[in-house]
Amino acid sequence: MKEMEMNHPKRSETGVLIAGAGPVGLTLACELRRRGVACRVIDKLEAPLTTSRALGIQSRVLELFDNMGIVERVLEKGRRVFDTNIYEGEKLLFCYHFKVLSASEVPYPFIIELPQDMTERFLYEKLLELGGTVERMKELTDFRREPDAVIATVHDTSTGTEVAEEIRARWLVGCDGAHSLVRKRLGFTFEGNLFPEQFVLADVDMDWKWKPNKQYYWLHRDTLFMAQPLPYSGQWRIMADIDPADGGAAPEPSVELFQRLLAERTGDKRTVISNPTWLSTFRIHWRTTDNYRSGRVFLAGDAAHICSPFGAQGMNCGIQDAFNLGWKLALVVNGKAPVALLDSYTAERLPAARDISELTQSITNLLILKNPEEQDERDHVLVPLLNQRRYQYMLVRRIADLTVHYRTSPLSRTYRARLEEEILPSMIAGRHTLYAGDRAPDGHCQHSETGEKTRLHREFRGPHFNILLFAGDSSAPHINKLVRIGRRLHALVGDEVKTHIVVNDRCTRHDLDWNGSLLCDPGNKLAEKYGAPADSLYLIRPDGHIAFISHPVEWVKLLTYLDSIFRITE
Ligand SMILES: Cc1cc2nc3c(=O)[nH]c(=O)nc-3n(C[C@H](O)[C@H](O)[C@H](O)COP(=O)(O)OP(=O)(O)OC[C@H]3O[C@@H](n4cnc5c(N)ncnc54)[C@H](O)[C@@H]3O)c2cc1C
């Protein structure tokens, strides 16, 4: 019977098949569904994991969750952590504060601690709201490629008997985690290494003096003890590196082991550890694949990159992969963009993953330094530098993923007439002025008609592109030139692009012939952030990165750019 079922598999079809319903697969499914793309999500597990795993959600990903409409749930259930304190014994060696990010720069100047199972639950609920679901107990076991489709072989045990299913998908995305079958079948490398140390982890009750809106590290000789507050349960996540006994396996994690490590490494002999809800051991790998795409098959998340949990980046990076791929794949599937648009996925996300891998390796290295001379350099050279506000700001922006950029992407174009030519990415790499590829800055502004206060990112919400036309304090006739551009744009690309005309506080809607979004920028604060002179244009992608800049607004340049994405002609 079983043989017969395997010989005659059940056959079905879908637009996009997503293998893996972790945070990355779920985000991608939401991003596709929100754009009307039919997709199926399969997962080999019977039910989602219930362990806490990734706790830290960075500011940049909170912005993406805001765009998706789930940030309120995440903020309500998560714990806001504002500081990380690093001690050497009793002495506070270093503290970095998320509050160095100003509220006008980012609405979330903190890291949210939320157990991964809860993040996955919110993403899953969003997927259900969007009409999607997860098909559980369905394991992708192989796939083969045809010119216009991928034929996925799926082992289905959801009905209690083993059934083979062949799913014919136009596109396949492997969100199937670190041991990704999709990556292995594509023959992509997964190069990197692992730290020699072993780590133990526990989620436990600890009735102690430390504040639940901070996270703590204790450096003790060449070892580490770390504590992170868990939300709503009141528990703490504690972690430590541990010497394997005589070169063998690490000791099993237990309350007794952590009680001893707490006393040895922090000097705290009084706090009682109890009620472990998760005990685990792990090694730290850093590995990145060499490509994210081969034809109709993609990788995203841990399938493409893994890194140290110190710095809280792995899941955050994967969710940004999904956001990056979601809008591009949707445009292609919906026949609105050429397939070549998808080439930018690897070009943008592979460097981002490498950068994050370097960051988390550096953080981990600094925390578990063994060499006394290097420890000395860390404590007396690096730490005083990082305690300076300027360097701390740079560090925190990087950890919060606010510096992720695609300046060298084929999709990023900056045009400034005064340079009389398009600026090549190679000319601008590493400079601090705002360029195409950067995250579009957020900031306060007002609805011009009502005076109601808002934020730019709030106005960007939705699956579409946004375009900012900065008018400065130009006169009404001049602003009307921008209005005409807004209208022509709408006629060309419809709802794919939402136009916002940004005027200073001296202008009202009555002066203009415009029903679209009209934002007031009192004191030209937004214009300053963007470095936007009057008569300038910023096209913002659905993932919140700047696609195209034009100073001044040049319709033909804009048209040429849009044509490269949407294949339009006037
Ligand atoms: C202790 C710890 C702490 C961490 N802390 C953080 C943190 O603070 N911040 C952060 O950003 N990251 C953190 N991470 C990393 C984070 O957990 C991962 O990056 C994240 O889980 C990756 O999500 P994913 O969806 O890519 O993969 P996964 O979460 O691994 O999901 C993959 C899914 O695919 C399914 N699957 C696998 N193979 C198949 C198949 N063949 N067919 C069908 N389904 C399949 C699996 O069942 C699974 O559900 C931490 C990790 C650990 C272990």
Coordinates of C-alpha atoms and ligand atoms in Angstrom, one line a residue:
M1 CA 0.0 0.0 0.0
K2 CA 2.8 2.4 1.1
E3 CA 4.7 1.6 -2.1
M4 CA 1.6 2.3 -4.2
E5 CA 1.1 5.7 -2.5
M6 CA 4.8 6.6 -3.1
N7 CA 4.4 5.6 -6.8
H8 CA 1.3 7.6 -7.2
P9 CA 1.8 10.7 -5.1
K10 CA -0.9 13.2 -4.5
R11 CA -0.4 16.1 -6.8
S12 CA -1.1 19.8 -6.2
E13 CA 0.0 23.3 -7.4
T14 CA 0.8 26.6 -5.8
G15 CA 2.4 29.9 -6.7
V16 CA 5.0 30.0 -4.0
L17 CA 5.9 27.1 -1.7
I18 CA 7.6 28.0 1.6
A19 CA 9.4 25.2 3.4
G20 CA 9.6 26.0 7.1
A21 CA 7.2 27.9 9.4
G22 CA 9.7 29.5 11.7
P23 CA 9.7 33.3 12.1
V24 CA 11.2 33.7 8.6
G25 CA 8.8 31.5 6.7
L26 CA 5.9 33.1 8.5
T27 CA 7.0 36.6 7.8
L28 CA 7.5 35.8 4.1
A29 CA 4.1 34.2 3.9
C30 CA 2.5 37.3 5.4
E31 CA 4.4 39.6 3.0
L32 CA 3.2 37.6 0.0
R33 CA -0.4 37.2 1.2
R34 CA -0.6 40.9 1.9
R35 CA 0.1 41.4 -1.8
G36 CA -2.5 38.8 -2.9
V37 CA 0.1 36.1 -3.8
A38 CA -1.1 32.5 -3.3
C39 CA 1.4 30.6 -1.3
R40 CA 1.6 27.5 0.9
V41 CA 3.7 27.1 4.0
I42 CA 4.7 23.5 5.1
D43 CA 6.5 22.5 8.2
K44 CA 7.7 19.0 9.2
L45 CA 6.9 19.6 12.9
E46 CA 3.6 18.6 14.4
A47 CA 3.3 21.8 16.4
P48 CA 5.4 25.0 16.8
L49 CA 8.3 24.7 19.3
T50 CA 7.5 26.2 22.7
T51 CA 11.0 27.2 23.8
S52 CA 12.1 30.8 24.2
R53 CA 15.2 30.8 21.8
A54 CA 15.5 34.2 20.2
L55 CA 14.5 36.8 22.8
G56 CA 15.8 40.1 21.4
I57 CA 13.9 42.0 18.7
Q58 CA 15.7 45.0 17.3
S59 CA 14.3 48.5 16.5
R60 CA 14.6 48.0 12.8
V61 CA 12.5 44.8 12.9
L62 CA 10.0 46.5 15.2
E63 CA 9.6 49.1 12.4
L64 CA 8.9 46.2 10.0
F65 CA 6.4 44.7 12.4
D66 CA 4.7 48.1 12.5
N67 CA 4.4 48.1 8.8
M68 CA 2.9 44.6 8.9
G69 CA 0.5 45.6 11.7
I70 CA 1.7 43.4 14.5
V71 CA 3.9 45.8 16.5
E72 CA 1.2 46.6 19.1
R73 CA 0.9 42.9 20.1
V74 CA 4.7 42.6 20.3
L75 CA 5.1 45.7 22.4
E76 CA 2.3 44.7 24.7
K77 CA 3.6 41.3 25.5
G78 CA 7.3 42.0 25.2
R79 CA 9.6 43.6 27.7
R80 CA 11.4 46.8 26.8
V81 CA 15.1 46.6 27.6
F82 CA 16.9 49.9 27.6
D83 CA 20.5 49.1 28.8
T84 CA 23.1 46.4 28.7
N85 CA 25.4 46.4 31.7
I86 CA 28.7 44.6 31.6
Y87 CA 30.4 44.0 34.9
E88 CA 33.8 42.7 35.9
G89 CA 33.1 41.4 39.4
E90 CA 31.4 44.2 41.3
K91 CA 32.8 46.9 38.9
L92 CA 30.6 48.2 36.1
L93 CA 32.9 48.0 33.1
F94 CA 30.6 49.2 30.4
C95 CA 27.0 50.1 29.8
Y96 CA 25.4 50.7 26.5
H97 CA 22.0 52.5 26.4
F98 CA 19.5 52.1 23.6
K99 CA 18.2 55.6 24.7
V100 CA 21.1 57.2 22.8
L101 CA 18.7 56.7 19.9
S102 CA 16.4 59.7 20.1
A103 CA 12.6 59.3 19.9
S104 CA 12.5 61.5 16.8
E105 CA 14.9 59.1 15.1
V106 CA 13.2 55.8 15.9
P107 CA 9.9 55.1 17.7
Y108 CA 11.5 52.2 19.4
P109 CA 14.6 53.3 21.3
F110 CA 14.9 49.9 23.0
I111 CA 15.2 46.2 22.4
I112 CA 12.1 44.1 22.9
E113 CA 12.6 40.8 24.8
L114 CA 9.9 38.4 23.6
P115 CA 10.3 34.6 23.5
Q116 CA 10.5 33.3 20.0
D117 CA 7.5 31.1 20.4
M118 CA 5.4 34.2 21.1
T119 CA 6.9 36.1 18.1
E120 CA 6.0 33.1 15.9
R121 CA 2.5 33.1 17.4
F122 CA 1.9 36.7 16.5
L123 CA 3.2 36.1 12.9
Y124 CA 1.0 33.0 12.6
E125 CA -2.1 34.9 13.8
K126 CA -1.3 37.6 11.2
L127 CA -1.0 34.9 8.5
L128 CA -4.4 33.5 9.5
E129 CA -5.9 37.0 9.3
L130 CA -4.5 37.3 5.8
G131 CA -6.2 34.0 4.8
G132 CA -3.1 31.8 5.0
T133 CA -2.2 28.8 7.2
V134 CA 0.6 26.4 8.0
E135 CA 0.4 22.8 6.8
R136 CA 2.0 20.8 9.6
M137 CA 3.7 17.4 9.5
K138 CA 4.6 17.9 5.9
E139 CA 8.3 17.5 5.3
L140 CA 10.1 18.7 2.1
T141 CA 12.3 15.7 1.2
D142 CA 13.5 16.7 -2.3
F143 CA 12.8 18.8 -5.3
R144 CA 13.5 18.9 -9.0
R145 CA 13.5 21.8 -11.4
E146 CA 11.6 22.3 -14.6
P147 CA 11.9 25.5 -16.8
D148 CA 8.7 27.1 -15.4
A149 CA 8.3 25.4 -12.0
V150 CA 9.9 23.5 -9.1
I151 CA 8.4 20.1 -8.3
A152 CA 8.7 19.5 -4.6
T153 CA 8.4 16.1 -3.0
V154 CA 6.7 16.3 0.4
H155 CA 6.4 13.6 3.0
D156 CA 3.0 14.1 4.6
T157 CA 2.2 12.4 7.9
S158 CA -0.6 14.7 8.9
T159 CA -3.4 12.2 8.5
G160 CA -1.7 9.5 10.5
T161 CA -0.6 7.5 7.4
E162 CA 2.4 8.3 5.3
V163 CA 1.4 10.0 2.0
A164 CA 3.7 11.3 -0.7
E165 CA 2.7 14.6 -2.2
E166 CA 4.2 16.4 -5.2
I167 CA 3.7 20.1 -5.1
R168 CA 4.3 22.0 -8.4
A169 CA 5.3 25.5 -7.3
R170 CA 6.3 28.4 -9.5
W171 CA 8.8 29.3 -6.8
L172 CA 10.3 27.6 -3.8
V173 CA 11.7 29.3 -0.7
G174 CA 13.8 27.4 1.8
C175 CA 13.1 28.9 5.2
D176 CA 14.0 25.5 6.6
G177 CA 16.6 26.5 9.2
A178 CA 20.3 25.9 9.8
H179 CA 20.2 22.3 8.5
S180 CA 18.3 23.4 5.3
L181 CA 17.6 20.6 2.9
V182 CA 17.0 23.3 0.2
R183 CA 20.5 24.7 0.7
K184 CA 22.1 21.3 0.6
R185 CA 20.1 20.2 -2.6
L186 CA 21.2 23.5 -4.3
G187 CA 24.8 22.5 -3.5
F188 CA 25.5 25.9 -1.9
T189 CA 28.3 26.2 0.5
F190 CA 27.8 27.1 4.2
E191 CA 31.2 28.3 5.2
G192 CA 32.3 29.6 8.5
N193 CA 33.5 28.1 11.8
L194 CA 32.5 27.6 15.4
F195 CA 33.8 28.9 18.7
P196 CA 35.6 26.2 20.8
E197 CA 33.6 27.1 23.9
Q198 CA 30.5 25.2 24.9
F199 CA 27.5 27.1 26.4
V200 CA 24.8 26.2 28.9
L201 CA 21.5 28.0 29.0
A202 CA 18.5 28.1 31.4
D203 CA 15.2 30.0 31.8
V204 CA 14.7 30.2 35.5
D205 CA 13.1 32.0 38.5
M206 CA 15.6 34.4 40.3
D207 CA 14.5 36.7 43.0
W208 CA 17.4 39.1 42.9
K209 CA 18.2 42.8 42.9
W210 CA 18.8 43.3 39.2
K211 CA 16.3 45.3 37.2
P212 CA 14.1 43.6 34.6
N213 CA 14.5 46.4 32.0
K214 CA 18.2 45.7 31.6
Q215 CA 20.4 42.8 30.5
Y216 CA 23.6 41.9 32.3
Y217 CA 26.9 40.3 31.6
W218 CA 29.6 39.4 34.1
L219 CA 33.1 38.9 32.8
H220 CA 35.1 36.8 35.2
R221 CA 38.7 36.0 34.3
D222 CA 38.1 34.4 30.9
T223 CA 34.6 33.3 31.4
L224 CA 31.1 34.8 31.1
F225 CA 27.8 34.8 32.9
M226 CA 24.8 36.5 31.3
A227 CA 21.3 37.3 32.4
Q228 CA 18.3 38.6 30.3
P229 CA 14.9 39.3 31.7
L230 CA 12.0 37.3 30.1
P231 CA 8.7 39.1 29.8
Y232 CA 5.4 38.3 31.6
S233 CA 6.7 35.1 33.2
G234 CA 9.0 37.1 35.4
Q235 CA 11.8 34.6 34.6
W236 CA 15.3 35.2 33.6
R237 CA 17.4 33.7 30.7
I238 CA 20.8 32.9 32.1
M239 CA 23.8 31.7 30.0
A240 CA 27.4 30.8 30.6
D241 CA 30.3 29.3 28.8
I242 CA 31.7 26.2 30.3
D243 CA 34.8 24.0 30.1
P244 CA 34.1 20.5 29.0
A245 CA 35.3 18.1 31.7
D246 CA 38.7 16.8 30.6
G247 CA 38.1 17.7 27.0
G248 CA 34.8 15.6 26.9
A249 CA 31.2 16.8 26.8
A250 CA 30.0 19.8 28.7
P251 CA 28.3 19.1 32.0
E252 CA 24.5 18.8 31.7
P253 CA 22.9 22.1 32.5
S254 CA 21.1 22.0 35.9
V255 CA 20.0 24.4 38.6
E256 CA 23.0 23.3 40.8
L257 CA 25.5 24.0 38.0
F258 CA 24.0 27.5 37.4
Q259 CA 23.9 28.2 41.2
R260 CA 27.7 27.4 41.3
L261 CA 28.5 29.5 38.2
L262 CA 26.4 32.4 39.6
A263 CA 28.4 32.4 42.8
E264 CA 31.8 32.0 41.1
R265 CA 31.4 34.5 38.3
T266 CA 29.2 37.2 39.8
G267 CA 30.1 36.9 43.5
D268 CA 26.3 36.4 44.3
K269 CA 26.1 33.6 46.8
R270 CA 22.6 34.6 48.1
T271 CA 20.2 34.5 45.1
V272 CA 18.4 31.2 44.8
I273 CA 17.8 29.8 41.3
S274 CA 14.7 27.7 40.8
N275 CA 11.9 26.4 38.5
P276 CA 13.8 25.9 35.3
T277 CA 11.5 25.9 32.3
W278 CA 14.2 25.4 29.6
L279 CA 17.7 23.9 30.0
S280 CA 19.9 23.5 27.1
T281 CA 23.5 23.4 25.8
F282 CA 24.8 24.8 22.6
R283 CA 27.9 25.6 20.5
I284 CA 28.2 28.9 18.6
H285 CA 28.6 28.6 14.8
W286 CA 28.9 31.4 12.3
R287 CA 28.3 30.3 8.7
T288 CA 27.0 32.1 5.6
T289 CA 26.0 30.6 2.3
D290 CA 27.5 31.9 -1.0
N291 CA 24.2 32.6 -2.7
Y292 CA 20.6 33.1 -1.8
R293 CA 19.0 32.1 -5.1
S294 CA 19.3 29.7 -7.9
G295 CA 16.6 30.2 -10.6
R296 CA 13.2 29.6 -9.0
V297 CA 14.6 28.6 -5.6
F298 CA 15.6 30.9 -2.8
L299 CA 17.0 30.7 0.7
A300 CA 16.1 32.9 3.7
G301 CA 16.9 33.1 7.4
D302 CA 19.0 30.4 9.2
A303 CA 19.0 28.4 6.0
A304 CA 21.3 31.1 4.6
H305 CA 23.2 32.3 7.6
I306 CA 23.7 31.5 11.3
C307 CA 25.6 33.6 13.8
S308 CA 26.3 33.9 17.6
P309 CA 23.2 34.7 19.7
F310 CA 25.3 37.4 21.5
G311 CA 24.1 40.6 19.9
A312 CA 20.6 39.2 19.1
Q313 CA 20.8 39.2 15.4
G314 CA 20.0 35.8 13.8
M315 CA 16.2 36.0 13.7
N316 CA 16.2 39.7 13.0
C317 CA 18.4 39.2 10.0
G318 CA 16.2 36.4 8.7
I319 CA 13.0 38.6 9.1
Q320 CA 14.7 41.3 7.1
D321 CA 15.5 38.7 4.4
A322 CA 11.8 37.8 4.2
F323 CA 10.9 41.4 4.0
N324 CA 13.4 42.0 1.3
L325 CA 12.2 39.1 -0.8
G326 CA 8.5 39.4 -0.1
W327 CA 7.7 42.6 -2.1
K328 CA 10.1 41.7 -5.0
L329 CA 8.7 38.2 -5.4
A330 CA 5.1 39.5 -5.2
L331 CA 5.7 42.0 -8.0
V332 CA 7.2 39.3 -10.2
V333 CA 4.5 36.7 -9.4
N334 CA 1.8 39.4 -10.1
G335 CA 3.4 40.1 -13.5
K336 CA 4.3 43.7 -12.5
A337 CA 8.1 43.5 -12.5
P338 CA 10.7 41.6 -14.6
V339 CA 12.3 38.5 -13.1
A340 CA 15.6 40.3 -13.1
L341 CA 14.4 42.3 -10.1
L342 CA 15.0 39.1 -8.0
D343 CA 18.8 39.3 -8.8
S344 CA 19.0 42.1 -6.2
Y345 CA 18.0 39.7 -3.4
T346 CA 21.4 38.0 -3.0
A347 CA 23.1 41.3 -3.9
E348 CA 21.5 43.0 -1.0
R349 CA 21.0 40.4 1.7
L350 CA 24.3 38.4 1.4
P351 CA 26.5 41.4 2.4
A352 CA 24.0 42.2 5.2
A353 CA 24.3 38.7 6.6
R354 CA 28.1 38.9 6.4
D355 CA 28.1 42.2 8.2
I356 CA 25.9 40.8 11.0
S357 CA 28.1 37.7 11.3
E358 CA 31.2 39.9 11.8
L359 CA 29.4 42.0 14.4
T360 CA 28.2 39.1 16.4
Q361 CA 31.6 37.4 16.2
S362 CA 33.3 40.6 17.5
I363 CA 30.8 40.8 20.4
T364 CA 31.3 37.2 21.3
N365 CA 35.1 37.4 21.0
L366 CA 35.2 40.4 23.3
L367 CA 33.0 38.7 25.9
I368 CA 35.1 35.5 26.1
L369 CA 38.6 36.8 25.5
K370 CA 41.2 34.5 27.0
N371 CA 44.4 36.4 26.4
P372 CA 45.2 38.7 29.4
E373 CA 46.9 41.3 27.2
E374 CA 43.8 41.4 24.9
Q375 CA 41.6 41.7 27.9
D376 CA 43.7 44.6 29.1
E377 CA 43.3 46.3 25.7
R378 CA 39.6 45.7 25.8
D379 CA 39.1 47.1 29.3
H380 CA 41.5 50.1 29.0
V381 CA 41.3 51.1 25.3
L382 CA 38.1 49.9 23.7
V383 CA 35.8 50.3 26.7
P384 CA 36.7 54.0 27.4
L385 CA 36.1 54.7 23.7
L386 CA 32.7 52.9 23.6
N387 CA 31.7 54.9 26.7
Q388 CA 31.9 58.0 24.6
R389 CA 28.5 59.0 23.4
R390 CA 29.5 59.3 19.8
Y391 CA 30.9 55.7 19.6
Q392 CA 28.1 54.4 21.7
Y393 CA 25.6 55.9 19.3
M394 CA 27.3 54.2 16.4
L395 CA 27.4 50.8 18.2
V396 CA 23.8 51.0 19.3
R397 CA 22.6 52.0 15.8
R398 CA 24.4 49.0 14.4
I399 CA 23.1 46.6 16.9
A400 CA 19.5 48.0 16.4
D401 CA 20.0 47.2 12.6
L402 CA 19.4 50.8 11.7
T403 CA 22.6 50.9 9.7
V404 CA 21.7 48.1 7.3
H405 CA 21.9 49.5 3.8
Y406 CA 21.9 48.5 0.2
R407 CA 24.0 51.4 -1.3
T408 CA 25.8 49.1 -3.6
S409 CA 22.7 47.3 -4.8
P410 CA 21.8 47.4 -8.5
L411 CA 18.4 48.9 -7.3
S412 CA 19.9 51.9 -5.6
R413 CA 20.3 55.1 -7.6
T414 CA 21.2 58.6 -6.4
Y415 CA 21.0 61.5 -8.8
R416 CA 22.2 65.0 -7.9
A417 CA 22.2 67.4 -10.8
R418 CA 25.0 69.5 -9.3
L419 CA 27.3 66.6 -9.9
E420 CA 25.9 66.5 -13.4
E421 CA 25.9 62.7 -13.4
E422 CA 24.4 59.7 -11.6
I423 CA 26.5 58.9 -8.6
L424 CA 28.0 55.5 -8.8
P425 CA 27.7 53.3 -5.7
S426 CA 31.5 52.8 -5.6
M427 CA 31.9 56.5 -5.2
I428 CA 29.7 56.7 -2.1
A429 CA 30.4 53.5 -0.2
G430 CA 31.0 54.3 3.5
R431 CA 30.0 58.0 3.4
H432 CA 27.5 59.3 6.0
T433 CA 25.2 61.5 3.9
L434 CA 21.9 59.8 3.0
Y435 CA 22.0 57.8 -0.2
A436 CA 19.8 55.4 -2.1
G437 CA 19.9 52.1 -0.3
D438 CA 19.9 53.6 3.2
R439 CA 17.0 53.1 5.6
A440 CA 14.5 55.9 5.0
P441 CA 14.7 58.0 8.2
D442 CA 11.6 58.4 10.3
G443 CA 10.5 61.6 12.0
H444 CA 7.6 63.7 13.2
C445 CA 5.4 65.6 10.9
Q446 CA 1.7 66.7 10.7
H447 CA -1.2 66.2 8.4
S448 CA -1.5 69.5 6.7
E449 CA -5.3 69.7 6.8
T450 CA -6.0 68.7 10.3
G451 CA -2.7 69.5 12.0
E452 CA -2.8 66.0 13.4
K453 CA 0.6 64.9 14.5
T454 CA 2.0 61.8 12.8
R455 CA 5.3 60.1 11.9
L456 CA 6.6 59.5 8.5
H457 CA 6.8 55.7 8.9
R458 CA 3.2 55.7 10.0
E459 CA 2.3 57.4 6.7
F460 CA 4.4 54.8 4.9
R461 CA 2.5 51.8 6.3
G462 CA 1.3 49.3 3.7
P463 CA 2.6 47.0 1.0
H464 CA 3.3 49.8 -1.5
F465 CA 6.2 52.1 -2.4
N466 CA 6.1 55.7 -1.1
I467 CA 7.4 58.8 -2.7
L468 CA 8.4 61.9 -0.9
L469 CA 8.3 65.1 -2.9
F470 CA 10.0 67.8 -0.8
A471 CA 8.7 71.3 -1.6
G472 CA 10.4 73.3 1.1
D473 CA 9.0 76.8 1.4
S474 CA 8.4 77.0 -2.4
S475 CA 5.5 79.0 -3.7
A476 CA 2.1 77.4 -4.6
P477 CA 2.8 77.4 -8.3
H478 CA 6.0 75.5 -7.7
I479 CA 4.4 73.1 -5.4
N480 CA 1.8 72.5 -8.1
K481 CA 4.6 71.3 -10.3
L482 CA 5.1 68.5 -7.8
V483 CA 1.4 67.9 -7.6
R484 CA 1.4 67.3 -11.4
I485 CA 4.2 64.8 -10.9
G486 CA 2.2 63.1 -8.2
R487 CA -0.8 62.8 -10.6
R488 CA 1.2 61.5 -13.5
L489 CA 2.8 58.9 -11.2
H490 CA -0.6 57.7 -10.0
A491 CA -1.8 57.4 -13.6
L492 CA 1.3 55.3 -14.4
V493 CA 1.6 52.9 -11.4
G494 CA -1.7 53.3 -9.6
D495 CA -1.6 52.2 -5.9
E496 CA 1.9 50.6 -6.2
V497 CA 3.3 54.0 -5.2
K498 CA 1.8 56.4 -2.7
T499 CA 2.8 60.1 -3.1
H500 CA 3.4 62.4 -0.2
I501 CA 4.1 66.1 -0.8
V502 CA 6.0 67.5 2.1
V503 CA 5.6 71.3 2.6
N504 CA 6.8 73.5 5.4
D505 CA 4.4 74.9 8.0
R506 CA 3.5 78.0 5.9
C507 CA 1.5 76.1 3.3
T508 CA -2.1 74.8 3.4
R509 CA -4.0 72.5 1.2
H510 CA -6.3 75.4 0.0
D511 CA -3.4 76.7 -2.0
L512 CA -3.1 73.4 -3.9
D513 CA -5.0 71.3 -6.3
W514 CA -4.1 68.0 -4.6
N515 CA -6.2 65.4 -2.8
G516 CA -3.3 63.0 -2.0
S517 CA -1.1 63.0 1.1
L518 CA 0.1 66.4 2.1
L519 CA 2.5 66.5 5.1
C520 CA 3.7 69.5 7.0
D521 CA 7.2 69.6 8.2
P522 CA 7.4 72.3 10.8
G523 CA 10.8 73.8 10.9
N524 CA 12.0 71.7 8.0
K525 CA 13.1 69.0 10.4
L526 CA 12.3 66.1 8.1
A527 CA 13.9 67.9 5.1
E528 CA 17.1 68.3 7.3
K529 CA 17.2 64.6 8.1
Y530 CA 16.9 63.7 4.5
G531 CA 19.3 66.5 3.4
A532 CA 16.5 67.4 1.1
P533 CA 16.5 70.8 -0.6
A534 CA 13.2 72.2 -1.9
D535 CA 12.3 70.4 -5.1
S536 CA 13.7 66.9 -4.3
L537 CA 12.4 63.4 -4.5
Y538 CA 12.9 60.2 -2.5
L539 CA 11.4 57.0 -3.7
I540 CA 11.0 54.6 -0.7
R541 CA 10.8 50.8 -1.2
P542 CA 8.1 48.7 0.6
D543 CA 10.8 47.4 3.0
G544 CA 11.6 51.0 4.1
H545 CA 14.9 51.5 2.1
I546 CA 15.4 54.4 -0.2
A547 CA 15.3 53.2 -3.9
F548 CA 15.9 56.4 -5.8
I549 CA 16.9 60.0 -5.0
S550 CA 16.5 62.9 -7.4
H551 CA 17.8 66.5 -6.6
P552 CA 16.0 68.3 -8.2
V553 CA 12.9 66.4 -9.2
E554 CA 13.4 65.2 -12.7
W555 CA 10.5 63.3 -14.2
V556 CA 12.5 61.6 -16.9
K557 CA 15.0 60.3 -14.4
L558 CA 12.2 59.0 -12.2
L559 CA 10.5 57.4 -15.1
T560 CA 13.7 55.6 -16.2
Y561 CA 14.1 54.3 -12.7
L562 CA 10.5 53.1 -12.3
D563 CA 10.7 51.4 -15.7
S564 CA 13.6 49.3 -14.4
I565 CA 11.3 48.0 -11.6
F566 CA 7.8 48.1 -13.0
R567 CA 8.4 47.9 -16.8
I568 CA 6.3 50.9 -17.6
T569 CA 6.2 53.3 -20.5
E570 CA 4.3 56.5 -20.6
Ligands
LIG1 C1 19.6 30.3 22.5 C2 19.3 31.1 21.3 C3 19.2 32.5 21.4 C4 18.9 33.3 20.3 N1 18.7 34.6 20.5 C5 18.4 35.4 19.4 C6 18.0 36.7 19.6 O1 18.0 37.2 20.7 N2 17.7 37.4 18.5 C7 17.8 36.9 17.2 O2 17.5 37.6 16.3 N3 18.1 35.6 17.0 C8 18.4 34.8 18.1 N4 18.6 33.5 17.9 C9 18.5 32.9 16.5 C10 17.1 32.5 16.1 O3 16.6 31.6 17.0 C11 17.1 32.0 14.7 O4 17.9 32.8 13.9 C12 15.7 31.8 14.1 O5 15.0 30.7 14.7 C13 15.8 31.5 12.6 O6 14.5 31.4 12.1 P1 14.2 30.6 10.7 O7 12.7 30.7 10.5 O8 15.2 30.9 9.7 O9 14.6 29.1 11.1 P2 13.9 28.1 12.2 O10 13.4 28.9 13.4 O11 15.0 27.1 12.5 O12 12.7 27.5 11.5 C14 12.8 26.5 10.5 C15 11.5 25.7 10.4 O13 11.7 24.9 9.2 C16 11.1 23.6 9.6 N5 11.8 22.6 8.6 C17 13.1 22.3 8.6 N6 13.3 21.4 7.6 C18 12.1 21.3 7.0 C19 11.7 20.5 5.9 N7 12.6 19.7 5.2 N8 10.4 20.5 5.5 C20 9.5 21.3 6.2 N9 9.9 22.0 7.2 C21 11.2 22.0 7.6 C22 11.5 23.4 11.0 O14 10.6 22.5 11.6 C23 11.3 24.8 11.6 O15 10.0 25.0 12.0 C24 18.8 32.7 19.0 C25 19.0 31.3 18.9 C26 19.2 30.5 20.0 C27 19.4 29.0 19.9

